[in-house]
Structure formats: structure tokens, C-alpha cells
Coordinates of N, CA, C and O in Angstrom, one line a residue:
M1 N -21.6 -2.3 -1.9 CA -20.6 -1.8 -3.0 C -19.1 -3.0 -3.1 O -18.5 -2.8 -3.4
K2 N -18.5 -2.0 -1.7 CA -17.0 -3.5 -1.7 C -17.3 -4.4 -1.7 O -16.2 -4.6 -2.6
N3 N -17.5 -5.4 -1.5 CA -17.8 -7.0 -1.9 C -18.2 -7.2 -3.8 O -17.0 -7.6 -4.2
G4 N -18.4 -6.0 -4.6 CA -18.7 -6.1 -5.7 C -17.0 -5.4 -5.8 O -16.4 -5.8 -7.8
I5 N -16.8 -3.9 -5.1 CA -15.4 -4.0 -6.0 C -14.3 -5.0 -6.0 O -13.1 -4.9 -7.2
T6 N -14.1 -6.0 -4.3 CA -12.9 -7.1 -4.7 C -13.4 -7.6 -6.0 O -12.2 -8.3 -6.5
L7 N -15.0 -8.0 -6.6 CA -14.8 -8.9 -7.1 C -15.1 -8.5 -8.5 O -13.5 -9.3 -9.6
I8 N -15.0 -7.6 -8.9 CA -14.7 -7.0 -10.2 C -12.7 -7.1 -10.3 O -11.8 -7.3 -11.5
F9 N -12.4 -6.1 -9.3 CA -10.7 -6.1 -9.4 C -10.4 -7.7 -9.8 O -9.0 -8.0 -9.6
T10 N -11.1 -9.0 -8.2 CA -10.0 -9.8 -8.7 C -10.4 -10.6 -10.3 O -9.8 -10.8 -10.8
L11 N -11.7 -10.5 -10.6 CA -11.4 -10.6 -12.1 C -10.8 -10.1 -12.8 O -10.1 -10.9 -13.8
L12 N -10.6 -8.8 -12.8 CA -9.4 -7.9 -13.5 C -8.4 -8.6 -13.5 O -7.8 -8.4 -14.4
F13 N -8.1 -8.9 -12.5 CA -6.6 -9.8 -12.0 C -6.4 -11.0 -12.6 O -5.5 -11.4 -14.0
F14 N -7.2 -11.7 -12.8 CA -6.8 -13.1 -13.1 C -7.4 -12.5 -15.2 O -6.5 -13.9 -15.9
L15 N -8.4 -11.9 -15.5 CA -7.5 -12.1 -17.1 C -6.7 -10.6 -17.5 O -6.0 -11.2 -18.2
S16 N -6.5 -10.6 -16.4 CA -5.6 -9.5 -16.7 C -3.6 -10.8 -16.9 O -2.8 -10.0 -18.0
C17 N -3.4 -11.8 -15.6 CA -2.6 -12.1 -15.6 C -2.9 -12.9 -17.3 O -1.4 -14.1 -17.9
K18 N -3.8 -13.7 -17.3 CA -4.0 -13.9 -19.1 C -3.4 -13.8 -20.1 O -3.1 -14.7 -21.3
Q19 N -3.5 -12.4 -20.3 CA -3.6 -11.1 -21.9 C -2.2 -10.8 -21.4 O -1.2 -10.1 -22.4
K20 N -1.8 -10.9 -20.6 CA -0.7 -9.5 -20.6 C 1.0 -10.7 -20.1 O 0.8 -11.2 -19.1
Q21 N 2.1 -10.3 -20.1 CA 3.4 -10.7 -20.5 C 3.5 -9.8 -18.6 O 3.7 -8.5 -18.7
T22 N 4.9 -10.5 -17.9 CA 4.3 -10.1 -17.6 C 6.0 -9.4 -17.1 O 7.3 -10.0 -17.9
E23 N 6.4 -7.7 -16.8 CA 7.3 -7.5 -16.4 C 7.7 -7.6 -14.6 O 7.1 -7.6 -13.5
Y24 N 9.2 -7.4 -14.5 CA 10.0 -7.8 -13.5 C 10.5 -6.4 -12.5 O 11.0 -6.0 -13.2
V25 N 10.2 -6.6 -11.4 CA 11.1 -5.6 -10.3 C 12.1 -5.9 -10.1 O 12.4 -7.0 -9.5
N26 N 13.1 -5.0 -11.2 CA 14.9 -5.6 -10.1 C 14.4 -5.9 -8.3 O 14.1 -4.9 -7.8
T27 N 14.8 -7.2 -8.8 CA 15.1 -7.9 -7.2 C 15.5 -6.7 -5.7 O 15.4 -6.9 -4.9
E28 N 16.2 -6.4 -6.4 CA 17.7 -5.6 -5.1 C 16.2 -4.3 -4.4 O 16.8 -4.1 -4.1
N29 N 15.6 -3.6 -5.5 CA 14.5 -3.1 -5.0 C 14.0 -3.4 -4.2 O 14.0 -2.7 -2.2
K30 N 12.7 -4.3 -3.9 CA 12.4 -5.0 -2.8 C 13.5 -5.4 -1.5 O 12.6 -5.2 -0.5
S31 N 14.3 -6.5 -1.9 CA 15.1 -6.7 -0.8 C 15.5 -5.3 -0.1 O 15.5 -5.5 1.4
E32 N 15.6 -4.1 -0.7 CA 16.1 -3.6 0.3 C 15.0 -2.2 0.7 O 15.3 -2.2 2.2
I33 N 13.6 -2.3 0.5 CA 12.8 -2.8 1.2 C 12.5 -2.9 2.0 O 12.6 -2.6 3.3
I34 N 12.6 -4.1 2.3 CA 12.6 -5.8 3.2 C 13.1 -5.4 4.7 O 12.9 -5.7 5.0
E35 N 14.3 -5.0 4.1 CA 15.9 -5.1 4.7 C 15.7 -4.3 5.3 O 15.8 -3.6 7.2
N36 N 14.9 -2.9 5.3 CA 15.4 -1.8 6.0 C 13.7 -1.9 7.2 O 14.1 -1.2 8.4
V37 N 12.3 -2.2 6.8 CA 12.0 -3.5 7.1 C 12.2 -4.0 8.5 O 11.9 -3.5 9.8
K38 N 13.3 -5.1 7.9 CA 13.8 -5.8 8.7 C 14.4 -5.4 10.4 O 14.2 -5.8 11.1
S39 N 15.2 -4.1 10.0 CA 16.8 -3.6 10.3 C 15.5 -2.8 12.0 O 16.2 -3.0 13.1
E40 N 14.3 -2.6 11.8 CA 14.1 -1.7 12.5 C 13.0 -2.0 13.4 O 12.5 -1.7 14.1
T41 N 12.6 -2.9 13.3 CA 11.2 -4.5 14.1 C 11.9 -5.7 13.8 O 12.3 -6.0 13.1
D42 N 11.8 -5.9 14.8 CA 12.2 -7.7 14.7 C 10.8 -9.0 14.8 O 10.4 -9.7 15.1
K43 N 9.8 -8.0 14.4 CA 8.9 -9.1 13.9 C 8.8 -10.0 12.8 O 8.0 -10.4 12.9
V44 N 9.7 -9.1 12.0 CA 10.2 -9.6 11.0 C 11.1 -11.2 10.7 O 11.9 -10.5 11.0
T45 N 10.8 -12.4 10.9 CA 11.2 -12.7 10.8 C 12.4 -13.8 9.4 O 12.2 -12.8 8.4
E46 N 13.8 -13.8 9.9 CA 14.7 -14.3 8.5 C 14.2 -14.5 7.7 O 14.2 -14.8 6.7
E47 N 13.6 -15.9 8.3 CA 13.6 -17.0 6.7 C 12.5 -16.1 5.9 O 11.7 -15.6 4.3
K48 N 11.0 -14.8 6.7 CA 9.5 -14.2 6.0 C 10.1 -13.8 5.1 O 10.3 -12.9 4.0
V49 N 12.0 -12.4 5.8 CA 12.8 -12.0 4.2 C 12.6 -12.7 3.8 O 13.0 -11.8 2.0
E50 N 13.8 -13.4 3.9 CA 14.6 -14.3 2.6 C 13.8 -14.3 1.8 O 13.3 -14.6 0.2
N51 N 12.0 -15.2 2.1 CA 11.1 -16.0 1.1 C 11.1 -14.7 0.3 O 11.0 -14.7 -1.1
V52 N 10.2 -13.5 0.9 CA 10.0 -12.2 0.1 C 10.8 -12.0 -0.9 O 10.9 -11.1 -2.0
S53 N 11.5 -11.4 -0.6 CA 12.9 -11.2 -1.1 C 13.4 -11.4 -2.8 O 14.1 -11.2 -3.7
A54 N 13.5 -12.6 -2.2 CA 14.1 -14.2 -3.2 C 13.3 -14.2 -4.4 O 13.1 -14.3 -5.7
E55 N 12.0 -13.9 -4.1 CA 10.6 -13.7 -5.2 C 10.5 -12.6 -6.2 O 11.2 -11.8 -6.2
K56 N 11.1 -13.4 -7.7 CA 10.9 -12.1 -8.8 C 8.8 -11.5 -8.3 O 8.4 -12.2 -9.1
I57 N 8.6 -9.9 -8.2 CA 7.5 -10.1 -7.6 C 7.4 -8.6 -9.3 O 7.7 -8.2 -8.8
P58 N 6.4 -9.3 -10.3 CA 6.8 -8.6 -10.9 C 6.0 -6.8 -10.8 O 4.9 -6.7 -9.8
I59 N 6.1 -5.8 -11.9 CA 5.2 -5.4 -11.3 C 4.0 -5.0 -11.5 O 3.6 -5.4 -12.1
C60 N 3.6 -3.2 -10.7 CA 1.7 -3.6 -10.5 C 1.6 -5.1 -10.3 O 0.3 -5.4 -11.2
D61 N 1.4 -6.0 -9.1 CA 1.5 -7.0 -9.6 C 0.2 -7.0 -8.7 O 0.3 -6.3 -7.4
L62 N -1.4 -7.3 -9.7 CA -2.6 -7.6 -9.3 C -2.6 -8.2 -7.7 O -3.4 -8.9 -6.8
R63 N -1.9 -9.8 -7.5 CA -1.4 -11.0 -6.9 C -0.9 -10.0 -5.6 O -2.1 -10.4 -4.4
T64 N -0.2 -9.0 -5.3 CA -0.3 -8.6 -4.4 C -1.3 -7.4 -3.5 O -1.4 -8.1 -2.2
L65 N -2.4 -7.1 -4.1 CA -3.3 -6.3 -3.9 C -3.8 -7.4 -2.6 O -5.4 -7.2 -2.9
V66 N -4.1 -8.3 -4.1 CA -5.0 -9.3 -3.9 C -5.4 -9.5 -2.3 O -6.2 -10.0 -1.7
E67 N -3.9 -10.6 -2.3 CA -3.1 -11.0 -0.7 C -4.1 -9.5 0.1 O -4.0 -10.0 0.7
I68 N -3.2 -8.6 0.6 CA -3.6 -7.8 1.6 C -4.9 -7.9 1.2 O -5.7 -7.4 2.6
N69 N -6.1 -7.3 -0.3 CA -7.0 -7.3 0.2 C -8.1 -8.7 1.2 O -8.4 -8.1 2.1
S70 N -7.4 -10.1 0.3 CA -8.2 -10.8 1.3 C -8.0 -11.0 3.2 O -9.1 -10.8 3.9
L71 N -6.7 -10.2 2.8 CA -5.9 -10.2 4.1 C -7.1 -9.3 5.8 O -8.2 -9.0 6.8
L72 N -7.5 -8.2 4.9 CA -8.3 -6.6 5.1 C -10.0 -7.7 5.1 O -11.0 -7.5 6.0
E73 N -10.3 -8.1 4.2 CA -11.5 -8.2 4.0 C -11.9 -9.6 5.7 O -12.5 -10.1 6.2
K74 N -10.5 -10.7 6.2 CA -11.3 -11.6 6.8 C -11.0 -10.9 8.7 O -11.1 -11.1 9.4
G75 N -10.3 -9.2 8.2 CA -10.2 -9.3 9.0 C -9.1 -9.4 9.8 O -8.8 -8.6 11.3
T76 N -8.6 -9.5 9.3 CA -6.5 -10.3 10.2 C -5.9 -8.8 9.7 O -5.8 -8.1 8.9
E77 N -5.3 -8.5 11.3 CA -4.4 -7.3 11.3 C -3.0 -7.4 10.5 O -2.7 -8.8 10.4
L78 N -3.3 -6.6 9.5 CA -1.8 -6.7 8.4 C 0.0 -6.4 9.8 O -0.4 -6.2 10.2
N79 N 0.8 -7.4 9.0 CA 1.9 -7.7 10.2 C 3.2 -6.6 8.9 O 2.8 -6.0 7.9
D80 N 4.3 -6.9 10.2 CA 5.3 -4.8 9.7 C 4.6 -6.1 7.7 O 5.7 -5.4 6.8
Q81 N 5.3 -7.5 7.9 CA 5.6 -7.8 6.6 C 4.8 -7.7 5.4 O 4.8 -7.7 4.1
N82 N 3.6 -7.5 5.6 CA 2.5 -7.5 4.7 C 2.4 -6.3 4.3 O 2.3 -5.8 2.7
F83 N 2.7 -4.7 5.3 CA 2.6 -3.5 4.8 C 3.8 -3.1 4.0 O 3.9 -2.7 3.4
A84 N 5.2 -3.8 4.3 CA 6.2 -3.6 3.0 C 6.3 -4.6 1.7 O 6.7 -3.8 1.1
V85 N 5.4 -5.1 2.4 CA 5.0 -5.6 0.4 C 4.1 -4.5 0.4 O 4.0 -4.7 -1.1
F86 N 3.3 -5.0 0.6 CA 2.6 -3.5 -0.3 C 3.5 -2.6 -1.0 O 3.1 -1.9 -2.1
F87 N 4.0 -2.0 0.4 CA 4.4 -0.6 -0.3 C 5.8 -1.0 -1.5 O 5.9 -0.4 -2.5
A88 N 6.0 -2.7 -1.3 CA 7.7 -2.5 -2.1 C 7.0 -3.0 -3.5 O 7.6 -2.5 -4.7
N89 N 5.2 -3.3 -3.5 CA 4.6 -3.0 -4.9 C 4.8 -2.6 -5.4 O 4.3 -2.1 -6.8
M90 N 4.6 -1.4 -5.2 CA 4.1 0.0 -6.2 C 5.0 1.4 -6.7 O 6.3 0.9 -6.3
N91 N 4.6 1.4 -7.5 CA 5.5 1.6 -8.4 C 5.1 3.2 -9.9 O 3.8 2.8 -10.0
P92 N 5.7 4.3 -9.7 CA 4.3 5.4 -9.7 C 4.7 4.7 -11.6 O 3.2 5.2 -11.8
D93 N 5.5 4.1 -12.4 CA 4.6 3.0 -13.9 C 3.4 2.8 -13.2 O 3.3 2.7 -14.8
C94 N 2.9 1.9 -12.4 CA 1.2 1.5 -12.6 C 0.7 2.0 -12.4 O -0.9 1.3 -13.2
S95 N 0.6 3.6 -13.1 CA -0.5 4.9 -12.7 C -0.9 5.0 -14.1 O -2.0 5.1 -14.5
N96 N -0.5 3.4 -15.3 CA -0.8 3.9 -16.5 C -1.8 1.9 -16.4 O -2.2 2.5 -17.8
N97 N -2.0 1.7 -15.2 CA -3.0 0.2 -15.4 C -3.8 0.7 -13.8 O -3.8 0.9 -13.0
A98 N -4.8 1.3 -15.0 CA -6.4 1.4 -14.9 C -6.6 0.2 -13.7 O -6.9 0.7 -12.4
E99 N -6.8 -1.0 -13.3 CA -7.3 -1.8 -12.8 C -6.4 -2.3 -11.8 O -7.2 -1.9 -10.7
Y100 N -5.1 -2.2 -11.3 CA -3.8 -1.1 -10.8 C -4.2 0.0 -10.1 O -4.7 -0.6 -8.8
S101 N -4.0 0.7 -10.5 CA -4.3 1.9 -9.9 C -5.6 1.6 -8.9 O -5.6 2.4 -7.9
E102 N -6.8 1.1 -9.7 CA -8.3 2.2 -8.5 C -7.8 1.0 -7.2 O -8.1 1.0 -6.1
F103 N -7.3 -0.4 -8.1 CA -8.1 -1.4 -6.6 C -6.3 -1.2 -5.4 O -6.8 -0.6 -4.6
N104 N -5.0 -1.2 -6.3 CA -4.8 0.4 -5.2 C -4.9 1.0 -4.7 O -4.9 1.3 -3.2
N105 N -5.7 2.2 -5.1 CA -5.8 3.0 -4.4 C -6.9 3.0 -2.7 O -6.8 3.9 -1.6
D106 N -7.7 2.2 -3.9 CA -9.0 1.7 -2.4 C -7.7 0.7 -1.6 O -8.3 1.4 0.0
L107 N -6.9 0.2 -1.1 CA -6.2 -0.1 -0.3 C -5.3 0.6 0.3 O -5.1 0.1 1.2
I108 N -4.8 1.5 0.1 CA -3.9 2.1 0.2 C -4.7 3.2 1.5 O -4.4 3.5 2.8
F109 N -5.9 2.7 1.4 CA -7.1 4.0 2.5 C -7.2 3.2 3.0 O -7.5 3.4 5.0
R110 N -7.5 1.3 2.4 CA -8.3 0.5 4.3 C -6.5 0.3 4.9 O -7.8 0.2 6.2
T111 N -5.4 0.3 4.4 CA -4.4 0.3 4.9 C -4.3 0.8 6.0 O -3.8 0.7 7.2
L112 N -4.5 2.3 5.8 CA -4.8 3.7 6.7 C -5.6 3.3 7.7 O -5.5 2.7 8.9
E113 N -6.2 3.2 6.9 CA -7.8 2.9 8.4 C -7.6 1.7 9.3 O -8.0 1.7 10.5
S114 N -7.0 0.3 8.7 CA -7.1 -0.7 9.3 C -6.0 -0.2 10.6 O -6.1 -0.8 11.9
N115 N -5.1 0.1 10.2 CA -3.8 0.6 10.9 C -2.7 1.6 10.7 O -1.9 1.8 10.6
P116 N -3.2 2.9 11.4 CA -2.2 4.3 11.2 C -1.1 4.2 11.2 O 0.2 4.6 11.0
K117 N -1.2 3.3 12.9 CA 0.7 3.5 13.6 C 0.9 2.6 12.8 O 2.0 3.6 11.8
K118 N 0.5 1.9 12.1 CA 1.7 0.6 11.3 C 2.3 1.1 10.2 O 3.7 1.2 9.4
F119 N 1.0 1.9 9.4 CA 1.1 2.7 8.0 C 2.3 3.4 8.6 O 2.8 3.4 6.9
V120 N 1.7 4.4 9.2 CA 2.9 5.8 9.0 C 4.3 5.1 9.4 O 5.2 5.2 8.8
A121 N 4.3 3.9 9.8 CA 6.0 4.0 10.9 C 6.4 2.9 9.5 O 8.1 2.9 9.5
I122 N 5.9 2.5 8.8 CA 6.0 0.8 7.7 C 6.4 2.3 6.6 O 7.2 2.2 5.6
L123 N 5.6 3.0 6.1 CA 5.7 4.3 5.0 C 7.3 4.7 5.2 O 8.1 5.7 4.3
S124 N 7.6 5.3 6.7 CA 8.4 6.3 7.5 C 9.5 5.1 6.9 O 11.1 5.1 6.3
R125 N 9.9 4.1 7.1 CA 10.9 2.9 6.7 C 11.5 3.2 5.5 O 12.3 2.3 5.1
V126 N 9.9 3.0 4.2 CA 9.8 2.6 2.9 C 10.3 4.0 2.1 O 10.5 3.9 1.2
S127 N 9.9 4.2 3.0 CA 10.6 6.1 2.2 C 12.1 6.6 1.9 O 11.7 8.1 1.6
K128 N 12.6 5.8 2.5 CA 13.9 6.3 1.9 C 14.6 6.5 0.4 O 15.0 6.6 -0.4
K129 N 13.0 5.3 -0.2 CA 12.6 5.1 -1.9 C 11.6 6.2 -2.0 O 10.4 5.8 -1.6
K130 N 11.8 7.8 -2.3 CA 11.0 9.1 -2.3 C 10.1 8.6 -2.9 O 8.8 9.0 -2.8
E131 N 10.2 7.9 -4.5 CA 9.0 7.8 -4.7 C 8.0 7.0 -4.3 O 6.7 7.2 -5.3
I132 N 8.5 5.8 -3.8 CA 6.9 5.4 -3.1 C 6.3 5.8 -2.2 O 5.0 6.9 -1.8
L133 N 7.3 7.4 -0.7 CA 6.3 8.3 -1.1 C 5.7 9.3 -1.2 O 4.4 9.4 -1.0
E134 N 6.6 9.8 -2.4 CA 5.3 10.3 -3.6 C 4.7 10.4 -4.0 O 2.7 10.6 -4.4
F135 N 4.2 9.0 -4.2 CA 3.0 7.6 -4.9 C 2.0 7.9 -3.8 O 0.9 7.9 -4.0
V136 N 2.6 7.3 -2.9 CA 1.4 6.9 -1.4 C 1.1 8.5 -1.3 O -0.2 8.2 -1.3
L137 N 1.2 9.6 -0.9 CA 1.1 11.2 -0.9 C 0.0 10.9 -2.1 O -1.7 11.6 -1.4
T138 N 0.7 10.6 -3.3 CA -0.5 11.9 -4.4 C -1.7 10.6 -4.6 O -2.6 11.1 -4.5
Q139 N -1.7 10.1 -4.1 CA -2.5 8.3 -3.7 C -3.5 8.6 -3.0 O -5.2 9.1 -3.2
L140 N -3.1 9.9 -1.8 CA -4.1 9.9 -0.6 C -5.1 11.1 -0.6 O -5.7 12.2 -0.6
R141 N -4.2 11.4 -1.9 CA -4.8 13.2 -2.2 C -5.7 13.1 -3.0 O -6.3 14.0 -2.9
N142 N -5.4 11.9 -3.7 CA -6.6 11.8 -5.0 C -7.4 10.4 -4.5 O -7.1 9.5 -5.5
P143 N -8.7 10.5 -3.6 CA -9.5 8.8 -4.4 C -10.2 8.3 -5.0 O -10.4 9.6 -6.1
I144 N -9.9 7.4 -5.1 CA -10.4 7.0 -6.1 C -12.0 7.0 -6.3 O -13.1 7.3 -7.3
H145 N -13.3 6.8 -5.8 CA -14.2 6.9 -5.2 C -14.2 7.9 -3.8 O -13.7 8.1 -2.9
D146 N -15.7 7.8 -3.9 CA -16.4 8.6 -2.2 C -16.6 7.4 -1.5 O -16.9 8.6 -0.7
G147 N -16.4 6.9 -1.6 CA -16.9 6.4 -0.7 C -16.0 5.5 0.5 O -16.4 4.8 1.2
I148 N -14.8 6.5 0.0 CA -13.8 6.3 1.3 C -14.1 7.0 1.9 O -14.6 8.4 1.9
D149 N -13.9 7.5 3.4 CA -14.9 7.8 4.5 C -13.6 9.0 5.1 O -13.1 8.1 6.1
L150 N -12.7 10.0 4.3 CA -11.9 10.4 4.2 C -11.9 11.6 6.1 O -10.4 11.4 6.2
N151 N -13.0 11.7 6.9 CA -12.7 12.5 7.6 C -12.6 12.0 9.0 O -12.1 11.9 9.8
A152 N -13.8 9.8 9.0 CA -12.7 9.7 10.1 C -11.8 9.0 9.7 O -10.4 8.6 11.1
I153 N -11.3 8.6 8.6 CA -9.6 7.7 8.7 C -8.3 9.3 9.3 O -7.5 9.8 9.4
Y154 N -8.9 11.2 8.4 CA -8.4 11.7 9.7 C -8.2 11.9 10.0 O -7.5 11.8 11.2
K155 N -9.7 11.5 11.6 CA -9.5 11.4 12.8 C -9.1 10.7 13.2 O -8.2 11.1 14.2
L156 N -9.2 9.4 13.2 CA -8.3 8.3 13.8 C -6.5 9.2 13.2 O -5.9 8.1 14.3
L157 N -6.1 9.2 12.3 CA -4.9 9.4 11.5 C -4.2 10.8 13.2 O -3.3 10.3 13.7
D158 N -5.2 11.6 13.2 CA -4.5 12.8 14.2 C -4.8 12.7 15.6 O -3.9 12.7 16.3
K159 N -5.4 11.4 16.4 CA -5.5 10.4 16.9 C -4.2 9.4 17.6 O -4.2 9.3 19.1
T160 N -4.0 9.0 16.4 CA -2.6 7.9 16.3 C -1.2 8.4 16.9 O -0.9 9.9 16.6
E161 N -0.8 8.1 17.5 CA 0.8 8.5 18.3 C 1.4 7.6 17.3 O 1.8 6.3 17.1
T162 N 3.1 8.2 16.1 CA 4.0 7.1 15.6 C 4.6 7.9 15.8 O 5.4 9.3 16.6
E163 N 6.3 7.2 15.9 CA 7.1 7.5 15.4 C 7.8 8.3 15.1 O 8.9 9.3 15.2
D164 N 7.7 8.3 13.9 CA 7.3 9.4 12.9 C 6.5 10.6 12.3 O 5.6 10.6 11.4
A165 N 7.2 11.8 13.6 CA 5.8 13.5 12.9 C 6.2 13.2 11.8 O 4.7 14.4 11.3
K166 N 6.6 14.1 11.3 CA 6.7 13.9 10.1 C 6.6 13.0 9.2 O 5.5 14.3 8.1
T167 N 6.4 11.7 9.0 CA 5.7 11.4 7.6 C 4.2 10.9 8.5 O 3.6 11.4 7.0
K168 N 4.1 11.3 9.7 CA 2.7 11.8 9.7 C 1.5 13.1 9.3 O 0.6 12.4 8.5
E169 N 2.3 13.7 9.7 CA 2.2 15.1 9.3 C 1.7 14.8 7.2 O 0.7 16.0 7.0
L170 N 2.6 14.6 6.5 CA 2.7 14.3 5.6 C 1.7 13.6 5.3 O 0.5 14.7 3.8
V171 N 1.7 12.6 5.0 CA 0.1 11.8 5.4 C -1.5 12.9 5.8 O -2.3 12.6 4.9
S172 N -1.4 13.1 6.8 CA -2.7 13.8 7.4 C -2.3 15.5 6.4 O -3.8 15.5 6.3
E173 N -1.6 15.3 5.3 CA -1.4 16.7 4.6 C -2.4 16.6 3.2 O -3.5 17.4 3.2
S174 N -1.8 14.9 2.5 CA -2.4 14.5 1.8 C -4.0 14.6 1.9 O -4.8 14.6 0.6
I175 N -4.3 13.9 3.0 CA -6.0 13.6 3.0 C -6.4 15.1 3.2 O -7.6 15.0 2.8
K176 N -5.9 15.7 4.1 CA -6.9 17.1 4.3 C -6.8 17.9 2.7 O -8.4 18.5 2.8
K177 N -5.9 17.8 1.8 CA -6.1 18.1 0.3 C -7.1 17.4 0.1 O -8.1 17.6 -0.7
A178 N -7.2 16.1 -0.1 CA -8.8 15.1 -0.4 C -10.0 15.7 0.0 O -10.7 15.4 -1.0
L179 N -8.9 16.0 1.4 CA -10.9 16.7 1.5 C -11.0 17.9 1.9 O -12.7 18.3 1.3
E180 N -10.4 18.9 0.6 CA -11.2 20.2 0.4 C -11.3 19.9 -0.8 O -12.4 19.8 -1.3
K181 N -10.9 19.2 -1.6 CA -11.7 18.5 -3.0 C -12.9 17.7 -3.2 O -13.0 18.5 -4.1
N182 N -12.8 17.5 -2.3 CA -14.0 16.8 -2.5 C -15.5 17.7 -1.4 O -16.5 17.2 -1.7
N183 N -15.1 17.9 -1.0 CA -16.4 18.8 -0.5 C -16.8 20.6 -0.8 O -16.2 20.6 -1.3

């Protein structure tokens, strides 16, 4: 089922690239998010940060989602920069883009499941941009399909030691609300 969904989203991505004119996000916002992550971790190198912040990344960029999805499907552990770019790509205005919204929602759960500690750590760093935190929490409260194992994710998150207990609690509460709605 995941491979079918991935194929559909990949095809939709390529079609949307041909049909839509791309809008660009203010590079300063992306740079600021990447800098926040960089300043709090030495895992992100200067060169990688410069490359990410120098790019103009379109709003609701499916390419970012396809890249993150590809890494997850290969079983590659996402690094701090992957998480930072993923969160920086999020924008509440993207809720109007159905392809993006569905794909992004699925990836939020998959990235959380892949590394809850890093997910919470990077989310807490980029949550200085309150709209990103609220967007992620809303997505977590509203899973796009029932193939997401909310119980497993909730238990995994509960067992995870994190630096930011407040962000972890917000994420846990959001998943708890999703569980209540789906039961």
C-alpha cells in the first residue's frame, strides 16, 4: 500500500511541476530555521547549511517530500539537515494543495516514527516559528489515513528521552487526540 501511495504522490508531483507556476518562500525564513538547527548542533556542516539556505525552495515543494520519502524508503536515517529542510518546507498555506497535504501528513508520521528523539529535538528548534509547530501538531491530530499505527508511534514516543519535554508533551497530546478520534 505504501509503495502505491508513494507512486501516486510521485506521479502527482511530476504532473504538478508541469502544470503549476511555482511560488517561492522567503529565503530568510528557511535560512533562519536552518541557522537555528545549525547553532544548536554540530552535525550540520557549514557547506550544507549554505547550500540549503542559498536555494529558493518553492512553497508546498513536493520535491522535498519526495526526497525525504526516498530516504525513509531506503532505510536511511534522517540527519538534522533532512529534518530541518522538511520542517522548513511546511507552510499552513499548503493545506489548500491536496497532493502536498496528504503526502506531507503521511511523512510527518513516518519521520516521527523513524526517529522520535530527533523529530522532537528539531521541531523544538524550529518551533520558534510558531506556525510550523501549530501546523505539525494539527497534522498529528488529523492523520490522513488509517494505515498509520498511532498506538505504536505513541508508545515509541513515550519511551523516548528528549531534551525538550514540553515539545514532546505537545506531540504526545496531539497523537493522543488522534487516537481518541479514531477509536
